[in-house]
Amino acid sequence: MEMLRTPKPADPLDAVVAGVALVEDDPTDHSVGLGGLPNEDGVVELDASCMHGPMGRAGAVAGLRNVKNAASVARMVLRRTDHVLIVGEGALRFAKAHGFKEENLLTDEAREMWLWWKEHLSETDKWLAAPDADYPENVRIWAQTTGTIHCSALDANGDICATTTTSGLAFKLPGRAGDSPIIGAGNYVDNDVGSCGSTGRGEELILNAGSFAVVEQMRHGAAPKDACFAILKRIVANALKTPRLRAPDGRPNFDVKLYALNKAGDHAGVSMFSGAKYAVHDGTEAKLVDCEFLYEAKKV
Ligand code: ASP
């Protein structure tokens, strides 16, 4: 937020990229950057995108290994190439060409989460599970969760920039790209209208062009909350055609969250299930706001 304040406000893209870098740099967070949960081979592969409203340009990387600040690399793609999306080995080479430092992103804690998952996958493979007590308490909990960060900023000129960064779905197939690096799926900005970003099961967000669809709803006059609800319901209706995505109670068995911001500064977070929050700074104070939701979460 400090970066957006006058008298010398930064480009809002630099502000959002710096914001998410705080978490990408944190080895104890397992959703993005250093310490992110790895793919099924135990290798961390990051996805990120950024979009610059006033320029109407975007940059993205997918399957980036060994460089923790994926959103910064995505910004470099936007600023220093004629492309939008660079993947895998090419993304790493591009990052190194621009001086990004290579490092092992798999922390010991994330490796243990992966190992726990690997050892509990099958009774018939050759991996034998260690007693649960041998694993740190939070390993089993984390090994079943994932995460992503989307950050949008609206500055005093009314310009909007946004980024989405993630280590993707935990234990994904190597090379799998989610919604975060796909412009229109996990991130979208139209400087005349607003922005949207997402977290959760990326496949459904790609299939429904989720973030683009929310911004289009806002273009036609919907408030951020109503736009997110309309698209989340569309995502659910489409997903439920696939039996394996249905829980026994008929609801979706996956999560999706949409975060939208319009040109007037109105915002909303809409989640599949109750209990989620998102962070907002309105220029005066930072606060956590409850997400709206489609379904009441089951008590466990
Ligand atoms: N949306 C991310 C992906 O599908 C994962 C997440 O948000 O948990 O890669």
mmCIF file of C-alpha atoms in Angstrom, residues 2 32 39 46 57 60 66 68 77 83 91 98 101 112-113 138 144 146 164 167 189 194 199 217 274:
data_model
loop_
_atom_site.group_PDB
_atom_site.id
_atom_site.type_symbol
_atom_site.label_atom_id
_atom_site.label_comp_id
_atom_site.label_asym_id
_atom_site.label_seq_id
_atom_site.Cartn_x
_atom_site.Cartn_y
_atom_site.Cartn_z
ATOM 1 C CA GLU A 2 2.822 2.398 0.903
ATOM 2 C CA VAL A 32 3.586 -19.862 -3.537
ATOM 3 C CA ASN A 39 4.540 -31.652 -8.151
ATOM 4 C CA LEU A 46 5.522 -22.164 -10.104
ATOM 5 C CA ARG A 57 -0.482 -5.861 -21.636
ATOM 6 C CA ALA A 60 3.108 -14.886 -17.478
ATOM 7 C CA ASN A 66 14.163 -22.855 -9.095
ATOM 8 C CA LYS A 68 10.994 -18.124 -6.181
ATOM 9 C CA VAL A 77 7.915 -11.152 -19.576
ATOM 10 C CA HIS A 83 5.336 -12.550 -25.728
ATOM 11 C CA ALA A 91 10.943 -19.595 -18.447
ATOM 12 C CA HIS A 98 17.499 -11.285 -16.320
ATOM 13 C CA LYS A 101 18.837 -16.254 -8.687
ATOM 14 C CA GLU A 112 7.980 -34.018 4.169
ATOM 15 C CA MET A 113 4.453 -33.084 3.085
ATOM 16 C CA ASN A 138 1.061 -29.728 10.402
ATOM 17 C CA GLN A 144 -4.117 -31.867 1.815
ATOM 18 C CA THR A 146 -3.126 -25.818 -1.639
ATOM 19 C CA THR A 164 -1.716 -14.031 -9.474
ATOM 20 C CA SER A 167 2.881 -23.241 -6.737
ATOM 21 C CA VAL A 189 -7.734 -6.629 -15.955
ATOM 22 C CA GLY A 194 -12.007 -3.660 -13.262
ATOM 23 C CA THR A 199 -7.794 -19.401 -6.476
ATOM 24 C CA GLN A 217 -20.210 -9.224 -16.219
ATOM 25 C CA SER A 274 -18.308 -20.475 3.777
#
